[in-house]
mmCIF file of C-alpha atoms and ligand atoms in Angstrom:
data_model
loop_
_atom_site.group_PDB
_atom_site.id
_atom_site.type_symbol
_atom_site.label_atom_id
_atom_site.label_comp_id
_atom_site.label_asym_id
_atom_site.label_seq_id
_atom_site.Cartn_x
_atom_site.Cartn_y
_atom_site.Cartn_z
ATOM 1 C CA UNK B 1 182.741 126.623 128.562
ATOM 2 C CA UNK B 2 179.182 129.068 127.462
ATOM 3 C CA UNK B 3 179.553 131.896 129.413
ATOM 4 C CA UNK B 4 177.019 132.801 131.609
ATOM 5 C CA UNK B 5 174.211 136.251 131.519
ATOM 6 C CA UNK B 6 175.620 137.821 134.417
ATOM 7 C CA UNK B 7 179.485 137.787 132.791
ATOM 8 C CA UNK B 8 177.700 138.673 129.540
ATOM 9 C CA UNK B 9 176.403 141.772 132.061
ATOM 10 C CA UNK B 10 179.661 142.007 133.063
ATOM 11 C CA UNK B 11 181.434 142.315 129.384
ATOM 12 C CA UNK B 12 178.265 144.958 127.980
ATOM 13 C CA UNK B 13 180.038 147.283 131.243
ATOM 14 C CA UNK B 14 183.199 146.691 130.242
ATOM 15 C CA UNK B 15 182.563 147.427 126.461
ATOM 16 C CA UNK B 16 180.667 150.441 126.897
ATOM 17 C CA UNK B 17 180.884 151.916 130.161
ATOM 18 C CA UNK B 18 182.979 154.439 131.251
ATOM 19 C CA UNK B 19 185.108 153.412 134.689
ATOM 20 C CA UNK B 20 183.536 155.511 138.000
ATOM 21 C CA UNK B 21 180.506 157.067 135.861
ATOM 22 C CA UNK B 22 177.766 155.557 137.290
ATOM 23 C CA UNK B 23 175.122 156.681 134.373
ATOM 24 C CA UNK B 24 176.816 155.252 131.824
ATOM 25 C CA UNK B 25 176.946 151.736 133.650
ATOM 26 C CA UNK B 26 172.934 151.877 133.929
ATOM 27 C CA UNK B 27 172.788 152.968 130.609
ATOM 28 C CA UNK B 28 174.726 150.442 129.544
ATOM 29 C CA UNK B 29 172.904 146.952 131.739
ATOM 30 C CA UNK B 30 169.752 148.788 130.155
ATOM 31 C CA UNK B 31 171.161 149.144 126.240
ATOM 32 C CA UNK B 32 172.297 145.187 126.892
ATOM 33 C CA UNK B 33 169.013 144.069 128.325
ATOM 34 C CA UNK B 34 166.549 145.537 126.625
ATOM 35 C CA UNK B 35 168.628 144.815 123.078
ATOM 36 C CA UNK B 36 170.610 141.790 123.809
ATOM 37 C CA UNK B 37 168.760 139.942 126.365
ATOM 38 C CA UNK B 38 166.344 140.084 129.006
ATOM 39 C CA UNK B 39 167.694 140.215 132.575
ATOM 40 C CA UNK B 40 165.977 140.904 136.160
ATOM 41 C CA UNK B 41 167.274 144.636 137.086
ATOM 42 C CA UNK B 42 164.842 146.624 138.107
ATOM 43 C CA UNK B 43 165.906 148.833 135.366
ATOM 44 C CA UNK B 44 164.971 151.747 133.239
ATOM 45 C CA UNK B 45 160.826 152.164 133.726
ATOM 46 C CA UNK B 46 160.905 151.522 138.079
ATOM 47 C CA UNK B 47 164.463 152.515 138.074
ATOM 48 C CA UNK B 48 163.904 156.441 138.087
ATOM 49 C CA UNK B 49 160.865 155.222 141.514
ATOM 50 C CA UNK B 50 163.721 153.344 142.838
ATOM 51 C CA UNK B 51 165.986 156.826 142.726
ATOM 52 C CA UNK B 52 162.939 159.422 143.820
ATOM 53 C CA UNK B 53 162.339 157.328 147.131
ATOM 54 C CA UNK B 54 166.087 156.835 147.609
ATOM 55 C CA UNK B 55 166.427 160.363 147.536
ATOM 56 C CA UNK B 56 163.485 161.483 149.599
ATOM 57 C CA UNK B 57 164.944 159.420 152.082
ATOM 58 C CA UNK B 58 168.807 160.194 151.515
ATOM 59 C CA UNK B 59 169.539 157.122 153.789
ATOM 60 C CA UNK B 60 172.925 156.810 156.145
ATOM 61 C CA UNK B 61 171.992 153.307 156.713
ATOM 62 C CA UNK B 62 170.536 151.179 153.335
ATOM 63 C CA UNK B 63 170.012 147.644 152.860
ATOM 64 C CA UNK B 64 169.268 145.758 149.780
ATOM 65 C CA UNK B 65 168.171 142.852 149.454
ATOM 66 C CA UNK B 66 169.046 140.549 146.660
ATOM 67 C CA UNK B 67 172.105 142.257 144.813
ATOM 68 C CA UNK B 68 172.538 140.020 141.854
ATOM 69 C CA UNK B 69 174.655 142.035 139.470
ATOM 70 C CA UNK B 70 174.491 145.175 140.795
ATOM 71 C CA UNK B 71 172.251 146.831 139.015
ATOM 72 C CA UNK B 72 169.926 148.363 142.019
ATOM 73 C CA UNK B 73 172.928 148.842 144.350
ATOM 74 C CA UNK B 74 175.182 151.737 141.852
ATOM 75 C CA UNK B 75 170.700 153.095 141.355
ATOM 76 C CA UNK B 76 171.236 153.213 145.473
ATOM 77 C CA UNK B 77 174.837 154.183 145.556
ATOM 78 C CA UNK B 78 174.775 156.397 143.225
ATOM 79 C CA UNK B 79 172.448 158.461 145.008
ATOM 80 C CA UNK B 80 173.301 158.528 148.681
ATOM 81 C CA UNK B 81 175.329 161.867 151.001
ATOM 82 C CA UNK B 82 178.754 161.011 151.708
ATOM 83 C CA UNK B 83 179.997 159.289 154.574
ATOM 84 C CA UNK B 84 176.341 157.016 154.552
ATOM 85 C CA UNK B 85 176.515 153.150 153.659
ATOM 86 C CA UNK B 86 174.942 150.903 151.949
ATOM 87 C CA UNK B 87 174.674 146.966 152.430
ATOM 88 C CA UNK B 88 173.346 144.264 149.820
ATOM 89 C CA UNK B 89 173.013 140.795 150.612
ATOM 90 C CA UNK B 90 173.338 138.224 147.742
ATOM 91 C CA UNK B 91 173.990 133.973 148.288
ATOM 92 C CA UNK B 92 174.684 133.112 144.759
ATOM 93 C CA UNK B 93 179.033 133.249 145.506
ATOM 94 C CA UNK B 94 179.506 133.650 141.424
ATOM 95 C CA UNK B 95 176.713 136.606 141.370
ATOM 96 C CA UNK B 96 178.336 138.017 144.244
ATOM 97 C CA UNK B 97 181.319 137.912 141.776
ATOM 98 C CA UNK B 98 179.805 139.742 138.752
ATOM 99 C CA UNK B 99 178.088 142.766 141.186
ATOM 100 C CA UNK B 100 181.754 143.092 142.636
ATOM 101 C CA UNK B 101 183.259 144.041 139.681
ATOM 102 C CA UNK B 102 180.469 146.112 138.051
ATOM 103 C CA UNK B 103 179.945 148.171 141.741
ATOM 104 C CA UNK B 104 184.053 148.945 141.057
ATOM 105 C CA UNK B 105 183.726 149.504 137.645
ATOM 106 C CA UNK B 106 181.079 152.553 138.288
ATOM 107 C CA UNK B 107 183.540 154.014 141.477
ATOM 108 C CA UNK B 108 181.325 152.843 143.914
ATOM 109 C CA UNK B 109 183.075 150.469 145.472
ATOM 110 C CA UNK B 110 183.797 153.126 148.592
ATOM 111 C CA UNK B 111 179.968 153.977 149.506
ATOM 112 C CA UNK B 112 179.341 149.702 149.093
ATOM 113 C CA UNK B 113 179.354 145.954 151.751
ATOM 114 C CA UNK B 114 178.763 143.346 148.967
ATOM 115 C CA UNK B 115 177.610 140.889 152.027
ATOM 116 C CA UNK B 116 177.952 137.254 150.884
ATOM 117 C CA UNK B 117 175.522 134.824 152.506
ATOM 118 C CA UNK B 118 171.526 134.432 153.072
ATOM 119 C CA UNK B 119 169.254 136.924 154.463
ATOM 120 C CA UNK B 120 168.239 134.577 156.867
ATOM 121 C CA UNK B 121 171.663 134.334 158.330
ATOM 122 C CA UNK B 122 173.154 137.963 157.378
ATOM 123 C CA UNK B 123 170.253 140.058 159.240
ATOM 124 C CA UNK B 124 170.514 138.835 162.486
ATOM 125 C CA UNK B 125 174.262 139.909 162.985
ATOM 126 C CA UNK B 126 174.042 143.331 161.619
ATOM 127 C CA UNK B 127 174.196 145.113 164.866
ATOM 128 C CA UNK B 128 176.968 143.588 166.523
ATOM 129 C CA UNK B 129 179.217 142.261 163.237
ATOM 130 C CA UNK B 130 177.831 145.316 161.221
ATOM 131 C CA UNK B 131 177.380 148.134 164.166
ATOM 132 C CA UNK B 132 174.720 148.989 162.428
ATOM 133 C CA UNK B 133 172.059 150.942 164.774
ATOM 134 C CA UNK B 134 169.015 150.801 161.989
ATOM 135 C CA UNK B 135 168.003 150.817 158.722
ATOM 136 C CA UNK B 136 166.431 154.111 157.626
ATOM 137 C CA UNK B 137 165.394 152.657 153.973
ATOM 138 C CA UNK B 138 165.539 149.052 152.578
ATOM 139 C CA UNK B 139 165.183 147.579 148.878
ATOM 140 C CA UNK B 140 163.671 143.914 148.963
ATOM 141 C CA UNK B 141 164.790 142.007 145.247
ATOM 142 C CA UNK B 142 165.247 138.232 146.271
ATOM 143 C CA UNK B 143 163.224 135.930 146.054
ATOM 144 C CA UNK B 144 159.905 136.921 146.911
ATOM 145 C CA UNK B 145 158.480 134.072 148.570
ATOM 146 C CA UNK B 146 161.160 135.668 151.284
ATOM 147 C CA UNK B 147 159.748 139.378 151.066
ATOM 148 C CA UNK B 148 157.824 138.603 153.964
ATOM 149 C CA UNK B 149 159.866 136.469 155.744
ATOM 150 C CA UNK B 150 162.815 138.187 156.157
ATOM 151 C CA UNK B 151 160.689 141.912 157.017
ATOM 152 C CA UNK B 152 159.261 139.879 159.872
ATOM 153 C CA UNK B 153 163.338 139.399 161.093
ATOM 154 C CA UNK B 154 163.841 142.627 160.441
ATOM 155 C CA UNK B 155 161.449 143.422 162.593
ATOM 156 C CA UNK B 156 162.229 141.056 165.716
ATOM 157 C CA UNK B 157 165.439 142.401 164.883
ATOM 158 C CA UNK B 158 164.751 146.122 166.299
ATOM 159 C CA UNK B 159 166.219 146.656 162.056
ATOM 160 C CA UNK B 160 163.674 148.923 161.622
ATOM 161 C CA UNK B 161 162.652 152.434 163.084
ATOM 162 C CA UNK B 162 159.916 154.277 163.024
ATOM 163 C CA UNK B 163 160.039 156.292 159.362
ATOM 164 C CA UNK B 164 162.196 153.487 157.785
ATOM 165 C CA UNK B 165 160.974 152.941 154.605
ATOM 166 C CA UNK B 166 160.951 149.772 152.194
ATOM 167 C CA UNK B 167 160.449 149.966 148.955
ATOM 168 C CA UNK B 168 159.840 146.093 147.681
ATOM 169 C CA UNK B 169 160.064 145.039 143.872
ATOM 170 C CA UNK B 170 157.637 142.640 141.656
ATOM 171 C CA UNK B 171 154.406 143.500 144.007
ATOM 172 C CA UNK B 172 152.920 142.832 140.834
ATOM 173 C CA UNK B 173 154.898 140.595 138.524
ATOM 174 C CA UNK B 174 156.175 137.776 140.051
ATOM 175 C CA UNK B 175 154.447 138.777 142.778
ATOM 176 C CA UNK B 176 154.466 139.210 146.140
ATOM 177 C CA UNK B 177 150.651 138.301 147.956
ATOM 178 C CA UNK B 178 150.977 137.071 151.004
ATOM 179 C CA UNK B 179 153.958 139.779 151.504
ATOM 180 C CA UNK B 180 151.516 142.567 150.119
ATOM 181 C CA UNK B 181 148.232 141.500 152.176
ATOM 182 C CA UNK B 182 151.535 142.206 155.267
ATOM 183 C CA UNK B 183 152.396 145.763 155.167
ATOM 184 C CA UNK B 184 148.350 147.100 153.777
ATOM 185 C CA UNK B 185 146.615 144.989 156.544
ATOM 186 C CA UNK B 186 150.052 145.369 159.223
ATOM 187 C CA UNK B 187 148.796 149.145 161.541
ATOM 188 C CA UNK B 188 152.877 149.203 161.914
ATOM 189 C CA UNK B 189 153.137 150.130 157.713
ATOM 190 C CA UNK B 190 151.890 152.984 156.300
ATOM 191 C CA UNK B 191 151.765 151.425 152.357
ATOM 192 C CA UNK B 192 151.205 152.436 148.993
ATOM 193 C CA UNK B 193 151.826 151.412 145.311
ATOM 194 C CA UNK B 194 154.138 152.673 142.691
ATOM 195 C CA UNK B 195 152.224 151.454 139.246
ATOM 196 C CA UNK B 196 154.804 150.403 136.581
ATOM 197 C CA UNK B 197 156.243 148.289 134.365
ATOM 198 C CA UNK B 198 157.992 144.598 134.371
ATOM 199 C CA UNK B 199 161.514 145.380 133.188
ATOM 200 C CA UNK B 200 162.456 146.010 129.426
ATOM 201 C CA UNK B 201 158.883 144.632 129.299
ATOM 202 C CA UNK B 202 155.463 145.943 128.707
ATOM 203 C CA UNK B 203 153.641 143.978 131.223
ATOM 204 C CA UNK B 204 152.638 145.624 134.908
ATOM 205 C CA UNK B 205 154.289 145.616 138.103
ATOM 206 C CA UNK B 206 154.914 148.227 140.087
ATOM 207 C CA UNK B 207 156.709 148.774 143.593
ATOM 208 C CA UNK B 208 155.604 149.201 147.394
ATOM 209 C CA UNK B 209 156.730 151.953 149.088
ATOM 210 C CA UNK B 210 156.070 150.773 152.884
ATOM 211 C CA UNK B 211 156.477 152.689 155.820
ATOM 212 C CA UNK B 212 157.837 151.739 159.370
ATOM 213 C CA UNK B 213 155.249 152.782 162.229
ATOM 214 C CA UNK B 214 157.170 151.182 164.807
HETATM 215 C C1 LIG P 301 167.727 132.352 151.525
HETATM 216 C C2 LIG P 301 167.274 132.508 150.150
HETATM 217 C C3 LIG P 301 166.330 134.328 150.701
HETATM 218 N N1 LIG P 301 168.213 134.887 151.292
HETATM 219 C C4 LIG P 301 169.061 134.827 150.250
HETATM 220 N N2 LIG P 301 169.986 135.757 150.557
HETATM 221 C C5 LIG P 301 170.494 136.474 149.837
HETATM 222 N N3 LIG P 301 170.692 136.461 148.754
HETATM 223 C C6 LIG P 301 169.069 136.292 147.771
HETATM 224 C C7 LIG P 301 168.517 135.578 148.479
HETATM 225 N N4 LIG P 301 167.567 134.575 147.855
HETATM 226 C C8 LIG P 301 167.703 135.393 146.386
HETATM 227 N N5 LIG P 301 168.947 135.443 146.766
HETATM 228 C C9 LIG P 301 169.874 136.783 145.368
HETATM 229 O O1 LIG P 301 168.940 137.560 144.748
HETATM 230 C C10 LIG P 301 168.546 137.728 143.465
HETATM 231 C C11 LIG P 301 166.987 137.245 143.385
HETATM 232 C C12 LIG P 301 166.062 137.802 143.055
HETATM 233 C C13 LIG P 301 164.717 137.137 142.256
HETATM 234 N N6 LIG P 301 164.082 138.017 142.231
HETATM 235 C C14 LIG P 301 162.883 137.307 140.437
HETATM 236 O O2 LIG P 301 162.727 136.466 140.934
HETATM 237 C C15 LIG P 301 162.862 138.372 139.706
HETATM 238 C C16 LIG P 301 162.337 138.044 139.103
HETATM 239 C C17 LIG P 301 161.782 138.306 137.621
HETATM 240 C C18 LIG P 301 160.497 137.853 136.745
HETATM 241 C C19 LIG P 301 159.340 138.851 135.971
HETATM 242 C C20 LIG P 301 158.641 137.643 134.866
HETATM 243 C C21 LIG P 301 159.377 137.007 134.626
HETATM 244 F F1 LIG P 301 158.520 136.204 133.954
HETATM 245 C C22 LIG P 301 160.682 135.848 134.830
HETATM 246 C C23 LIG P 301 161.142 136.886 136.067
HETATM 247 C C24 LIG P 301 161.727 139.806 137.838
HETATM 248 C C25 LIG P 301 162.006 140.305 139.123
HETATM 249 O O3 LIG P 301 162.224 141.840 138.890
HETATM 250 C C26 LIG P 301 163.208 139.830 140.613
HETATM 251 O O4 LIG P 301 163.546 140.540 140.908
HETATM 252 C C27 LIG P 301 169.450 136.507 142.958
HETATM 253 O O5 LIG P 301 171.175 136.785 142.801
HETATM 254 C C28 LIG P 301 170.114 135.430 144.753
HETATM 255 O O6 LIG P 301 171.071 134.636 143.852
HETATM 256 MG MG1 LIG P 302 163.163 142.310 140.678
#
């Protein structure tokens, strides 16, 4: 039977990237998605913005909602200081299986915990089951209508602290209007928009950075 796009992305990584070299894995995925097949990775235009925010925060505990193939997982994990942890949530087992292999190819499996399941079930388990006090950084890149409910769930579970940085992908395309309205109007957040382009295209898209004020 025909392979899936994530399987073809994994093959591109295995054929073109050097084991243990995260930069070569990122480049292999970007080249494949630019020249062969588009895929919904944050990509090489928005990616450097993600990198700069992660580097600025230098999180001890980071959370990613929506692993997909692990492209942004690797972008984040490669910048983390020793001893820090990135938890990434993915509820599609086929995508999770591919992401595990791509994260391992980049040599970043020791910094990343890929948790299989829906965010609404896993977020309430973060304190007891995963020993998380609070997150320093959250990257939102899963189903767009879940950005807002999951942000509220993180607040309710006490997983955000004064200064936690939320960074949301796709706030223009496909768009996350309810989330944007919330973080831009809530007195609990200080928000700003980083204009860029939808991955591998000239279409406008951008990232919204929101600092939780407690
Ligand atoms: C219970 C649902 C909410 N909770 C969830 N918990 C755990 N994992 C979840 C998840 N939702 C979705 N996921 C996973 O995240 C990923 C979903 C990402 C959704 N992303 C998009 O739709 C998206 C779409 C585009 C896009 C833009 C323009 C266009 F023409 C076509 C697509 C661009 C992007 O950058 C995107 O991120 C998948 O791997 C999915 O299995
Ligand atoms: Mg995205």
